[in-house]
Amino acid sequence: MKSLRGLALAAFVIMISVLCSIIAQFGFSPDSPIEQWGAFGDFIGGTLNPIFAFLSFICLLMTIVLQNTELKETRKEFTRVANANEQQLSLISNQQQKDDTYKVIQKVTERLNKNYNENRFKEKTLSLHKIILGGADYNKNLDFKLLYDACNDTSSDDYKIIKYIEKDLFLLKDLLENYDKLTNLETGKPNPLVNFYRNEYSELVKALGSNGLISHNLLYNIFYY
């Protein structure tokens, strides 16, 4: 806009300058003969018309340049808005995945806690938690020895419960790893939920894994320090 105003001002100045120069040169006045005025008009037309045509062309070019600049700025703004919307959608999708994953984590841990804390062993008179509290050395803990012996029988209820626990621990491991990745994408920091469940189940994993009652692979992941 400033450039256009400058051109308009320049055109006006040129026109006035030319008129003043001609009047000063030829001494025109309202009483001058019509032939002089005709010659004056022809001179003005031949001098100012090309100048105004050139200025009009420059104005047109500047208008096109300004429009292109505005289009570029508009495209940049559209790109920025599109990127912001894409990022927002990504965050929403990430949050939805986190919420869904956490719901499954709650279901799995609820089932784990029942098998761990309820009296489901030794003919439903002891909980696995209480057995492990007595120590995971079957040479010193009779209840743990009975559990160890029972797990050698693949048809026993104790063996089946231990295998259910093993399956849920693997599932929980995968869920927590996925949940932690989703949190890292969002905040760039590890999720405290992993440490919580590590503390919650590390004793269980160590007791069963070190005695071969569950897979040794569980000893070397997020459940074990």
mmCIF file of N, CA and C in Angstrom, residues 11-139:
data_model
loop_
_atom_site.group_PDB
_atom_site.id
_atom_site.type_symbol
_atom_site.label_atom_id
_atom_site.label_comp_id
_atom_site.label_asym_id
_atom_site.label_seq_id
_atom_site.Cartn_x
_atom_site.Cartn_y
_atom_site.Cartn_z
ATOM 1 N N ALA A 11 3.390 10.254 -9.654
ATOM 2 C CA ALA A 11 2.673 10.610 -10.881
ATOM 3 C C ALA A 11 2.121 12.027 -10.802
ATOM 4 N N PHE A 12 1.574 12.367 -9.650
ATOM 5 C CA PHE A 12 1.025 13.717 -9.465
ATOM 6 C C PHE A 12 2.127 14.774 -9.564
ATOM 7 N N VAL A 13 3.253 14.499 -8.924
ATOM 8 C CA VAL A 13 4.378 15.444 -8.955
ATOM 9 C C VAL A 13 4.896 15.620 -10.376
ATOM 10 N N ILE A 14 5.008 14.483 -11.114
ATOM 11 C CA ILE A 14 5.482 14.564 -12.504
ATOM 12 C C ILE A 14 4.536 15.401 -13.356
ATOM 13 N N MET A 15 3.234 15.148 -13.179
ATOM 14 C CA MET A 15 2.248 15.887 -13.967
ATOM 15 C C MET A 15 2.332 17.386 -13.685
ATOM 16 N N ILE A 16 2.382 17.736 -12.415
ATOM 17 C CA ILE A 16 2.462 19.152 -12.038
ATOM 18 C C ILE A 16 3.767 19.771 -12.545
ATOM 19 N N SER A 17 4.856 18.997 -12.429
ATOM 20 C CA SER A 17 6.158 19.507 -12.877
ATOM 21 C C SER A 17 6.156 19.792 -14.369
ATOM 22 N N VAL A 18 5.578 18.849 -15.136
ATOM 23 C CA VAL A 18 5.518 19.031 -16.592
ATOM 24 C C VAL A 18 4.667 20.242 -16.951
ATOM 25 N N LEU A 19 3.505 20.340 -16.295
ATOM 26 C CA LEU A 19 2.621 21.476 -16.571
ATOM 27 C C LEU A 19 3.298 22.798 -16.245
ATOM 28 N N CYS A 20 3.926 22.840 -15.082
ATOM 29 C CA CYS A 20 4.607 24.074 -14.670
ATOM 30 C C CYS A 20 5.738 24.431 -15.632
ATOM 31 N N SER A 21 6.480 23.406 -16.073
ATOM 32 C CA SER A 21 7.597 23.648 -16.992
ATOM 33 C C SER A 21 7.099 24.202 -18.324
ATOM 34 N N ILE A 22 6.010 23.603 -18.830
ATOM 35 C CA ILE A 22 5.481 24.048 -20.131
ATOM 36 C C ILE A 22 4.933 25.466 -20.039
ATOM 37 N N ILE A 23 4.180 25.711 -18.973
ATOM 38 C CA ILE A 23 3.606 27.051 -18.796
ATOM 39 C C ILE A 23 4.712 28.083 -18.654
ATOM 40 N N ALA A 24 5.745 27.715 -17.878
ATOM 41 C CA ALA A 24 6.858 28.651 -17.691
ATOM 42 C C ALA A 24 7.622 28.880 -18.995
ATOM 43 N N GLN A 25 7.706 27.817 -19.811
ATOM 44 C CA GLN A 25 8.463 27.916 -21.052
ATOM 45 C C GLN A 25 7.724 28.711 -22.125
ATOM 46 N N PHE A 26 6.423 28.424 -22.258
ATOM 47 C CA PHE A 26 5.666 29.025 -23.359
ATOM 48 C C PHE A 26 4.797 30.193 -22.911
ATOM 49 N N GLY A 27 4.723 30.423 -21.621
ATOM 50 C CA GLY A 27 3.970 31.561 -21.115
ATOM 51 C C GLY A 27 2.491 31.490 -21.427
ATOM 52 N N PHE A 28 1.879 30.361 -21.296
ATOM 53 C CA PHE A 28 0.456 30.212 -21.582
ATOM 54 C C PHE A 28 -0.364 30.987 -20.568
ATOM 55 N N SER A 29 -1.472 31.513 -21.065
ATOM 56 C CA SER A 29 -2.454 32.196 -20.215
ATOM 57 C C SER A 29 -3.831 31.924 -20.799
ATOM 58 N N PRO A 30 -4.888 32.215 -20.067
ATOM 59 C CA PRO A 30 -6.230 31.957 -20.605
ATOM 60 C C PRO A 30 -6.508 32.702 -21.913
ATOM 61 N N ASP A 31 -5.761 33.773 -22.190
ATOM 62 C CA ASP A 31 -6.002 34.555 -23.410
ATOM 63 C C ASP A 31 -5.175 34.086 -24.597
ATOM 64 N N SER A 32 -4.398 33.026 -24.438
ATOM 65 C CA SER A 32 -3.540 32.544 -25.526
ATOM 66 C C SER A 32 -4.393 32.051 -26.688
ATOM 67 N N PRO A 33 -3.891 32.145 -27.928
ATOM 68 C CA PRO A 33 -4.644 31.661 -29.095
ATOM 69 C C PRO A 33 -4.916 30.154 -29.000
ATOM 70 N N ILE A 34 -6.001 29.767 -29.675
ATOM 71 C CA ILE A 34 -6.411 28.355 -29.605
ATOM 72 C C ILE A 34 -5.387 27.436 -30.246
ATOM 73 N N GLU A 35 -4.631 27.969 -31.227
ATOM 74 C CA GLU A 35 -3.601 27.129 -31.843
ATOM 75 C C GLU A 35 -2.530 26.742 -30.833
ATOM 76 N N GLN A 36 -2.200 27.712 -29.963
ATOM 77 C CA GLN A 36 -1.205 27.405 -28.922
ATOM 78 C C GLN A 36 -1.743 26.358 -27.942
ATOM 79 N N TRP A 37 -3.033 26.513 -27.638
ATOM 80 C CA TRP A 37 -3.627 25.519 -26.722
ATOM 81 C C TRP A 37 -3.685 24.127 -27.368
ATOM 82 N N GLY A 38 -3.932 24.093 -28.675
ATOM 83 C CA GLY A 38 -3.934 22.794 -29.352
ATOM 84 C C GLY A 38 -2.566 22.148 -29.331
ATOM 85 N N ALA A 39 -1.551 22.980 -29.627
ATOM 86 C CA ALA A 39 -0.180 22.450 -29.570
ATOM 87 C C ALA A 39 0.191 22.018 -28.154
ATOM 88 N N PHE A 40 -0.314 22.835 -27.216
ATOM 89 C CA PHE A 40 -0.053 22.497 -25.804
ATOM 90 C C PHE A 40 -0.686 21.145 -25.438
ATOM 91 N N GLY A 41 -1.930 20.935 -25.913
ATOM 92 C CA GLY A 41 -2.609 19.662 -25.625
ATOM 93 C C GLY A 41 -1.900 18.478 -26.248
ATOM 94 N N ASP A 42 -1.452 18.670 -27.519
ATOM 95 C CA ASP A 42 -0.716 17.571 -28.167
ATOM 96 C C ASP A 42 0.576 17.241 -27.422
ATOM 97 N N PHE A 43 1.238 18.296 -26.953
ATOM 98 C CA PHE A 43 2.497 18.066 -26.231
ATOM 99 C C PHE A 43 2.251 17.345 -24.902
ATOM 100 N N ILE A 44 1.184 17.800 -24.227
ATOM 101 C CA ILE A 44 0.838 17.155 -22.944
ATOM 102 C C ILE A 44 0.500 15.687 -23.162
ATOM 103 N N GLY A 45 -0.316 15.426 -24.210
ATOM 104 C CA GLY A 45 -0.695 14.032 -24.485
ATOM 105 C C GLY A 45 0.495 13.178 -24.837
ATOM 106 N N GLY A 46 1.395 13.731 -25.638
ATOM 107 C CA GLY A 46 2.561 12.955 -26.036
ATOM 108 C C GLY A 46 3.570 12.757 -24.932
ATOM 109 N N THR A 47 3.560 13.659 -23.943
ATOM 110 C CA THR A 47 4.544 13.560 -22.859
ATOM 111 C C THR A 47 4.012 12.782 -21.663
ATOM 112 N N LEU A 48 2.809 13.157 -21.222
ATOM 113 C CA LEU A 48 2.289 12.552 -19.982
ATOM 114 C C LEU A 48 1.674 11.175 -20.194
ATOM 115 N N ASN A 49 1.063 10.959 -21.369
ATOM 116 C CA ASN A 49 0.415 9.649 -21.576
ATOM 117 C C ASN A 49 1.390 8.475 -21.437
ATOM 118 N N PRO A 50 2.567 8.521 -22.060
ATOM 119 C CA PRO A 50 3.512 7.402 -21.859
ATOM 120 C C PRO A 50 3.961 7.261 -20.404
ATOM 121 N N ILE A 51 4.117 8.432 -19.742
ATOM 122 C CA ILE A 51 4.528 8.364 -18.329
ATOM 123 C C ILE A 51 3.451 7.693 -17.493
ATOM 124 N N PHE A 52 2.184 8.118 -17.710
ATOM 125 C CA PHE A 52 1.085 7.518 -16.945
ATOM 126 C C PHE A 52 0.883 6.047 -17.306
ATOM 127 N N ALA A 53 1.086 5.712 -18.579
ATOM 128 C CA ALA A 53 0.968 4.302 -18.985
ATOM 129 C C ALA A 53 2.031 3.454 -18.286
ATOM 130 N N PHE A 54 3.251 4.014 -18.240
ATOM 131 C CA PHE A 54 4.334 3.283 -17.568
ATOM 132 C C PHE A 54 4.043 3.133 -16.071
ATOM 133 N N LEU A 55 3.570 4.220 -15.450
ATOM 134 C CA LEU A 55 3.238 4.149 -14.021
ATOM 135 C C LEU A 55 2.093 3.171 -13.764
ATOM 136 N N SER A 56 1.118 3.140 -14.689
ATOM 137 C CA SER A 56 0.011 2.184 -14.543
ATOM 138 C C SER A 56 0.518 0.748 -14.614
ATOM 139 N N PHE A 57 1.458 0.533 -15.544
ATOM 140 C CA PHE A 57 2.046 -0.803 -15.668
ATOM 141 C C PHE A 57 2.793 -1.194 -14.394
ATOM 142 N N ILE A 58 3.552 -0.237 -13.845
ATOM 143 C CA ILE A 58 4.270 -0.499 -12.596
ATOM 144 C C ILE A 58 3.287 -0.801 -11.466
ATOM 145 N N CYS A 59 2.199 -0.034 -11.406
ATOM 146 C CA CYS A 59 1.176 -0.274 -10.367
ATOM 147 C C CYS A 59 0.574 -1.664 -10.503
ATOM 148 N N LEU A 60 0.321 -2.071 -11.758
ATOM 149 C CA LEU A 60 -0.227 -3.407 -11.988
ATOM 150 C C LEU A 60 0.741 -4.486 -11.514
ATOM 151 N N LEU A 61 2.019 -4.301 -11.849
ATOM 152 C CA LEU A 61 3.024 -5.268 -11.407
ATOM 153 C C LEU A 61 3.099 -5.333 -9.885
ATOM 154 N N MET A 62 3.064 -4.168 -9.259
ATOM 155 C CA MET A 62 3.143 -4.139 -7.796
ATOM 156 C C MET A 62 1.912 -4.777 -7.168
ATOM 157 N N THR A 63 0.757 -4.578 -7.800
ATOM 158 C CA THR A 63 -0.464 -5.220 -7.297
ATOM 159 C C THR A 63 -0.339 -6.735 -7.362
ATOM 160 N N ILE A 64 0.200 -7.227 -8.481
ATOM 161 C CA ILE A 64 0.394 -8.681 -8.628
ATOM 162 C C ILE A 64 1.378 -9.200 -7.585
ATOM 163 N N VAL A 65 2.463 -8.435 -7.378
ATOM 164 C CA VAL A 65 3.459 -8.841 -6.376
ATOM 165 C C VAL A 65 2.842 -8.875 -4.986
ATOM 166 N N LEU A 66 2.057 -7.854 -4.661
ATOM 167 C CA LEU A 66 1.401 -7.811 -3.347
ATOM 168 C C LEU A 66 0.429 -8.970 -3.175
ATOM 169 N N GLN A 67 -0.310 -9.283 -4.244
ATOM 170 C CA GLN A 67 -1.243 -10.409 -4.173
ATOM 171 C C GLN A 67 -0.502 -11.723 -3.961
ATOM 172 N N ASN A 68 0.623 -11.887 -4.673
ATOM 173 C CA ASN A 68 1.424 -13.105 -4.489
ATOM 174 C C ASN A 68 1.967 -13.200 -3.069
ATOM 175 N N THR A 69 2.397 -12.054 -2.537
ATOM 176 C CA THR A 69 2.895 -12.043 -1.157
ATOM 177 C C THR A 69 1.796 -12.428 -0.181
ATOM 178 N N GLU A 70 0.599 -11.872 -0.402
ATOM 179 C CA GLU A 70 -0.528 -12.202 0.472
ATOM 180 C C GLU A 70 -0.900 -13.675 0.357
ATOM 181 N N LEU A 71 -0.831 -14.210 -0.876
ATOM 182 C CA LEU A 71 -1.129 -15.633 -1.066
ATOM 183 C C LEU A 71 -0.120 -16.511 -0.337
ATOM 184 N N LYS A 72 1.162 -16.116 -0.404
ATOM 185 C CA LYS A 72 2.191 -16.876 0.306
ATOM 186 C C LYS A 72 1.945 -16.853 1.805
ATOM 187 N N GLU A 73 1.603 -15.674 2.330
ATOM 188 C CA GLU A 73 1.322 -15.563 3.763
ATOM 189 C C GLU A 73 0.094 -16.379 4.136
ATOM 190 N N THR A 74 -0.906 -16.366 3.240
ATOM 191 C CA THR A 74 -2.119 -17.154 3.498
ATOM 192 C C THR A 74 -1.807 -18.638 3.516
ATOM 193 N N ARG A 75 -0.965 -19.081 2.550
ATOM 194 C CA ARG A 75 -0.576 -20.496 2.523
ATOM 195 C C ARG A 75 0.194 -20.880 3.786
ATOM 196 N N LYS A 76 1.078 -19.979 4.229
ATOM 197 C CA LYS A 76 1.818 -20.248 5.462
ATOM 198 C C LYS A 76 0.874 -20.395 6.645
ATOM 199 N N GLU A 77 -0.119 -19.512 6.698
ATOM 200 C CA GLU A 77 -1.076 -19.569 7.805
ATOM 201 C C GLU A 77 -1.907 -20.844 7.744
ATOM 202 N N PHE A 78 -2.336 -21.213 6.521
ATOM 203 C CA PHE A 78 -3.084 -22.459 6.360
ATOM 204 C C PHE A 78 -2.239 -23.661 6.784
ATOM 205 N N THR A 79 -0.952 -23.635 6.399
ATOM 206 C CA THR A 79 -0.050 -24.729 6.780
ATOM 207 C C THR A 79 0.113 -24.802 8.289
ATOM 208 N N ARG A 80 0.268 -23.629 8.913
ATOM 209 C CA ARG A 80 0.411 -23.589 10.372
ATOM 210 C C ARG A 80 -0.838 -24.135 11.061
ATOM 211 N N VAL A 81 -2.003 -23.707 10.571
ATOM 212 C CA VAL A 81 -3.263 -24.176 11.164
ATOM 213 C C VAL A 81 -3.425 -25.677 10.950
ATOM 214 N N ALA A 82 -3.077 -26.143 9.728
ATOM 215 C CA ALA A 82 -3.192 -27.578 9.437
ATOM 216 C C ALA A 82 -2.269 -28.392 10.333
ATOM 217 N N ASN A 83 -1.039 -27.908 10.520
ATOM 218 C CA ASN A 83 -0.092 -28.614 11.398
ATOM 219 C C ASN A 83 -0.583 -28.625 12.840
ATOM 220 N N ALA A 84 -1.138 -27.484 13.267
ATOM 221 C CA ALA A 84 -1.662 -27.411 14.634
ATOM 222 C C ALA A 84 -2.831 -28.369 14.813
ATOM 223 N N ASN A 85 -3.714 -28.430 13.799
ATOM 224 C CA ASN A 85 -4.853 -29.348 13.878
ATOM 225 C C ASN A 85 -4.389 -30.801 13.875
ATOM 226 N N GLU A 86 -3.377 -31.080 13.036
ATOM 227 C CA GLU A 86 -2.844 -32.447 12.985
ATOM 228 C C GLU A 86 -2.219 -32.839 14.321
ATOM 229 N N GLN A 87 -1.495 -31.893 14.910
ATOM 230 C CA GLN A 87 -0.887 -32.157 16.213
ATOM 231 C C GLN A 87 -1.958 -32.371 17.280
ATOM 232 N N GLN A 88 -3.018 -31.561 17.209
ATOM 233 C CA GLN A 88 -4.104 -31.698 18.172
ATOM 234 C C GLN A 88 -4.790 -33.048 18.029
ATOM 235 N N LEU A 89 -5.030 -33.453 16.778
ATOM 236 C CA LEU A 89 -5.644 -34.758 16.539
ATOM 237 C C LEU A 89 -4.746 -35.886 17.037
ATOM 238 N N SER A 90 -3.435 -35.715 16.829
ATOM 239 C CA SER A 90 -2.484 -36.721 17.302
ATOM 240 C C SER A 90 -2.524 -36.838 18.821
ATOM 241 N N LEU A 91 -2.599 -35.678 19.496
ATOM 242 C CA LEU A 91 -2.670 -35.687 20.961
ATOM 243 C C LEU A 91 -3.957 -36.336 21.443
ATOM 244 N N ILE A 92 -5.063 -36.029 20.742
ATOM 245 C CA ILE A 92 -6.350 -36.622 21.119
ATOM 246 C C ILE A 92 -6.306 -38.130 20.927
ATOM 247 N N SER A 93 -5.751 -38.553 19.771
ATOM 248 C CA SER A 93 -5.633 -39.985 19.502
ATOM 249 C C SER A 93 -4.727 -40.660 20.524
ATOM 250 N N ASN A 94 -3.613 -40.004 20.849
ATOM 251 C CA ASN A 94 -2.675 -40.541 21.830
ATOM 252 C C ASN A 94 -3.333 -40.668 23.202
ATOM 253 N N GLN A 95 -4.100 -39.643 23.580
ATOM 254 C CA GLN A 95 -4.782 -39.671 24.870
ATOM 255 C C GLN A 95 -5.831 -40.775 24.907
ATOM 256 N N GLN A 96 -6.532 -40.965 23.779
ATOM 257 C CA GLN A 96 -7.540 -42.019 23.715
ATOM 258 C C GLN A 96 -6.885 -43.392 23.863
ATOM 259 N N GLN A 97 -5.740 -43.576 23.206
ATOM 260 C CA GLN A 97 -5.017 -44.844 23.336
ATOM 261 C C GLN A 97 -4.555 -45.065 24.776
ATOM 262 N N LYS A 98 -4.079 -43.986 25.409
ATOM 263 C CA LYS A 98 -3.656 -44.092 26.811
ATOM 264 C C LYS A 98 -4.821 -44.497 27.705
ATOM 265 N N ASP A 99 -5.963 -43.848 27.483
ATOM 266 C CA ASP A 99 -7.143 -44.153 28.303
ATOM 267 C C ASP A 99 -7.571 -45.608 28.119
ATOM 268 N N ASP A 100 -7.596 -46.057 26.866
ATOM 269 C CA ASP A 100 -7.994 -47.443 26.591
ATOM 270 C C ASP A 100 -6.995 -48.427 27.196
ATOM 271 N N THR A 101 -5.703 -48.109 27.066
ATOM 272 C CA THR A 101 -4.670 -48.987 27.627
ATOM 273 C C THR A 101 -4.784 -49.058 29.139
ATOM 274 N N TYR A 102 -5.030 -47.919 29.758
ATOM 275 C CA TYR A 102 -5.134 -47.897 31.218
ATOM 276 C C TYR A 102 -6.335 -48.709 31.704
ATOM 277 N N LYS A 103 -7.425 -48.675 30.952
ATOM 278 C CA LYS A 103 -8.599 -49.472 31.326
ATOM 279 C C LYS A 103 -8.261 -50.963 31.316
ATOM 280 N N VAL A 104 -7.509 -51.382 30.295
ATOM 281 C CA VAL A 104 -7.119 -52.798 30.221
ATOM 282 C C VAL A 104 -6.146 -53.130 31.350
ATOM 283 N N ILE A 105 -5.231 -52.211 31.654
ATOM 284 C CA ILE A 105 -4.299 -52.418 32.770
ATOM 285 C C ILE A 105 -5.063 -52.643 34.065
ATOM 286 N N GLN A 106 -6.093 -51.858 34.284
ATOM 287 C CA GLN A 106 -6.894 -52.009 35.502
ATOM 288 C C GLN A 106 -7.566 -53.378 35.561
ATOM 289 N N LYS A 107 -8.076 -53.834 34.418
ATOM 290 C CA LYS A 107 -8.726 -55.151 34.380
ATOM 291 C C LYS A 107 -7.723 -56.263 34.691
ATOM 292 N N VAL A 108 -6.542 -56.170 34.074
ATOM 293 C CA VAL A 108 -5.524 -57.211 34.266
ATOM 294 C C VAL A 108 -5.027 -57.216 35.706
ATOM 295 N N THR A 109 -4.756 -56.049 36.266
ATOM 296 C CA THR A 109 -4.254 -55.991 37.647
ATOM 297 C C THR A 109 -5.319 -56.421 38.651
ATOM 298 N N GLU A 110 -6.569 -56.153 38.327
ATOM 299 C CA GLU A 110 -7.649 -56.622 39.209
ATOM 300 C C GLU A 110 -7.657 -58.148 39.273
ATOM 301 N N ARG A 111 -7.489 -58.783 38.118
ATOM 302 C CA ARG A 111 -7.447 -60.245 38.074
ATOM 303 C C ARG A 111 -6.190 -60.778 38.758
ATOM 304 N N LEU A 112 -5.055 -60.106 38.528
ATOM 305 C CA LEU A 112 -3.811 -60.509 39.185
ATOM 306 C C LEU A 112 -3.925 -60.428 40.701
ATOM 307 N N ASN A 113 -4.484 -59.346 41.178
ATOM 308 C CA ASN A 113 -4.592 -59.150 42.625
ATOM 309 C C ASN A 113 -5.480 -60.201 43.281
ATOM 310 N N LYS A 114 -6.510 -60.614 42.567
ATOM 311 C CA LYS A 114 -7.368 -61.666 43.118
ATOM 312 C C LYS A 114 -6.585 -62.976 43.251
ATOM 313 N N ASN A 115 -5.858 -63.331 42.207
ATOM 314 C CA ASN A 115 -5.076 -64.572 42.263
ATOM 315 C C ASN A 115 -3.918 -64.484 43.248
ATOM 316 N N TYR A 116 -3.470 -63.269 43.514
ATOM 317 C CA TYR A 116 -2.327 -63.070 44.404
ATOM 318 C C TYR A 116 -2.747 -62.973 45.869
ATOM 319 N N ASN A 117 -3.847 -62.314 46.121
ATOM 320 C CA ASN A 117 -4.214 -61.991 47.507
ATOM 321 C C ASN A 117 -5.333 -62.842 48.096
ATOM 322 N N GLU A 118 -6.137 -63.466 47.255
ATOM 323 C CA GLU A 118 -7.230 -64.282 47.797
ATOM 324 C C GLU A 118 -6.734 -65.689 48.124
ATOM 325 N N ASN A 119 -7.436 -66.338 49.039
ATOM 326 C CA ASN A 119 -7.064 -67.702 49.460
ATOM 327 C C ASN A 119 -7.442 -68.704 48.366
ATOM 328 N N ARG A 120 -6.532 -68.940 47.457
ATOM 329 C CA ARG A 120 -6.793 -69.838 46.337
ATOM 330 C C ARG A 120 -5.808 -71.013 46.297
ATOM 331 N N PHE A 121 -4.923 -71.092 47.301
ATOM 332 C CA PHE A 121 -3.914 -72.153 47.331
ATOM 333 C C PHE A 121 -4.077 -72.994 48.595
ATOM 334 N N LYS A 122 -3.419 -74.165 48.545
ATOM 335 C CA LYS A 122 -3.487 -75.105 49.667
ATOM 336 C C LYS A 122 -4.940 -75.344 50.053
ATOM 337 N N GLU A 123 -5.677 -75.809 49.025
ATOM 338 C CA GLU A 123 -7.106 -76.089 49.178
ATOM 339 C C GLU A 123 -7.874 -74.862 49.671
ATOM 340 N N LYS A 124 -7.494 -73.719 49.115
ATOM 341 C CA LYS A 124 -8.160 -72.436 49.375
ATOM 342 C C LYS A 124 -8.070 -71.999 50.835
ATOM 343 N N THR A 125 -6.928 -72.310 51.454
ATOM 344 C CA THR A 125 -6.712 -71.863 52.838
ATOM 345 C C THR A 125 -5.625 -70.800 52.929
ATOM 346 N N LEU A 126 -4.859 -70.615 51.850
ATOM 347 C CA LEU A 126 -3.762 -69.648 51.853
ATOM 348 C C LEU A 126 -3.774 -68.823 50.564
ATOM 349 N N SER A 127 -3.304 -67.596 50.706
ATOM 350 C CA SER A 127 -3.106 -66.759 49.514
ATOM 351 C C SER A 127 -1.654 -66.871 49.073
ATOM 352 N N LEU A 128 -1.414 -66.626 47.802
ATOM 353 C CA LEU A 128 -0.048 -66.657 47.290
ATOM 354 C C LEU A 128 0.799 -65.585 47.976
ATOM 355 N N HIS A 129 0.187 -64.470 48.271
ATOM 356 C CA HIS A 129 0.900 -63.391 48.952
ATOM 357 C C HIS A 129 1.415 -63.850 50.315
ATOM 358 N N LYS A 130 0.563 -64.535 51.053
ATOM 359 C CA LYS A 130 0.963 -65.007 52.382
ATOM 360 C C LYS A 130 2.046 -66.077 52.282
ATOM 361 N N ILE A 131 1.938 -66.939 51.277
ATOM 362 C CA ILE A 131 2.962 -67.974 51.087
ATOM 363 C C ILE A 131 4.323 -67.333 50.827
ATOM 364 N N ILE A 132 4.350 -66.340 49.954
ATOM 365 C CA ILE A 132 5.615 -65.685 49.601
ATOM 366 C C ILE A 132 6.172 -64.880 50.765
ATOM 367 N N LEU A 133 5.296 -64.327 51.592
ATOM 368 C CA LEU A 133 5.768 -63.580 52.763
ATOM 369 C C LEU A 133 6.601 -64.457 53.691
ATOM 370 N N GLY A 134 6.325 -65.767 53.671
ATOM 371 C CA GLY A 134 7.089 -66.697 54.502
ATOM 372 C C GLY A 134 8.460 -67.001 53.939
ATOM 373 N N GLY A 135 8.751 -66.476 52.745
ATOM 374 C CA GLY A 135 10.051 -66.708 52.120
ATOM 375 C C GLY A 135 9.918 -67.575 50.887
ATOM 376 N N ALA A 136 10.748 -67.309 49.882
ATOM 377 C CA ALA A 136 10.670 -68.041 48.624
ATOM 378 C C ALA A 136 11.659 -69.197 48.569
ATOM 379 N N ASP A 137 12.175 -69.620 49.725
ATOM 380 C CA ASP A 137 13.097 -70.758 49.803
ATOM 381 C C ASP A 137 12.296 -71.976 50.250
ATOM 382 N N TYR A 138 12.071 -72.924 49.328
ATOM 383 C CA TYR A 138 11.227 -74.076 49.690
ATOM 384 C C TYR A 138 11.898 -74.999 50.700
ATOM 385 N N ASN A 139 13.193 -74.802 50.963
ATOM 386 C CA ASN A 139 13.849 -75.579 52.018
ATOM 387 C C ASN A 139 13.549 -75.020 53.403
#
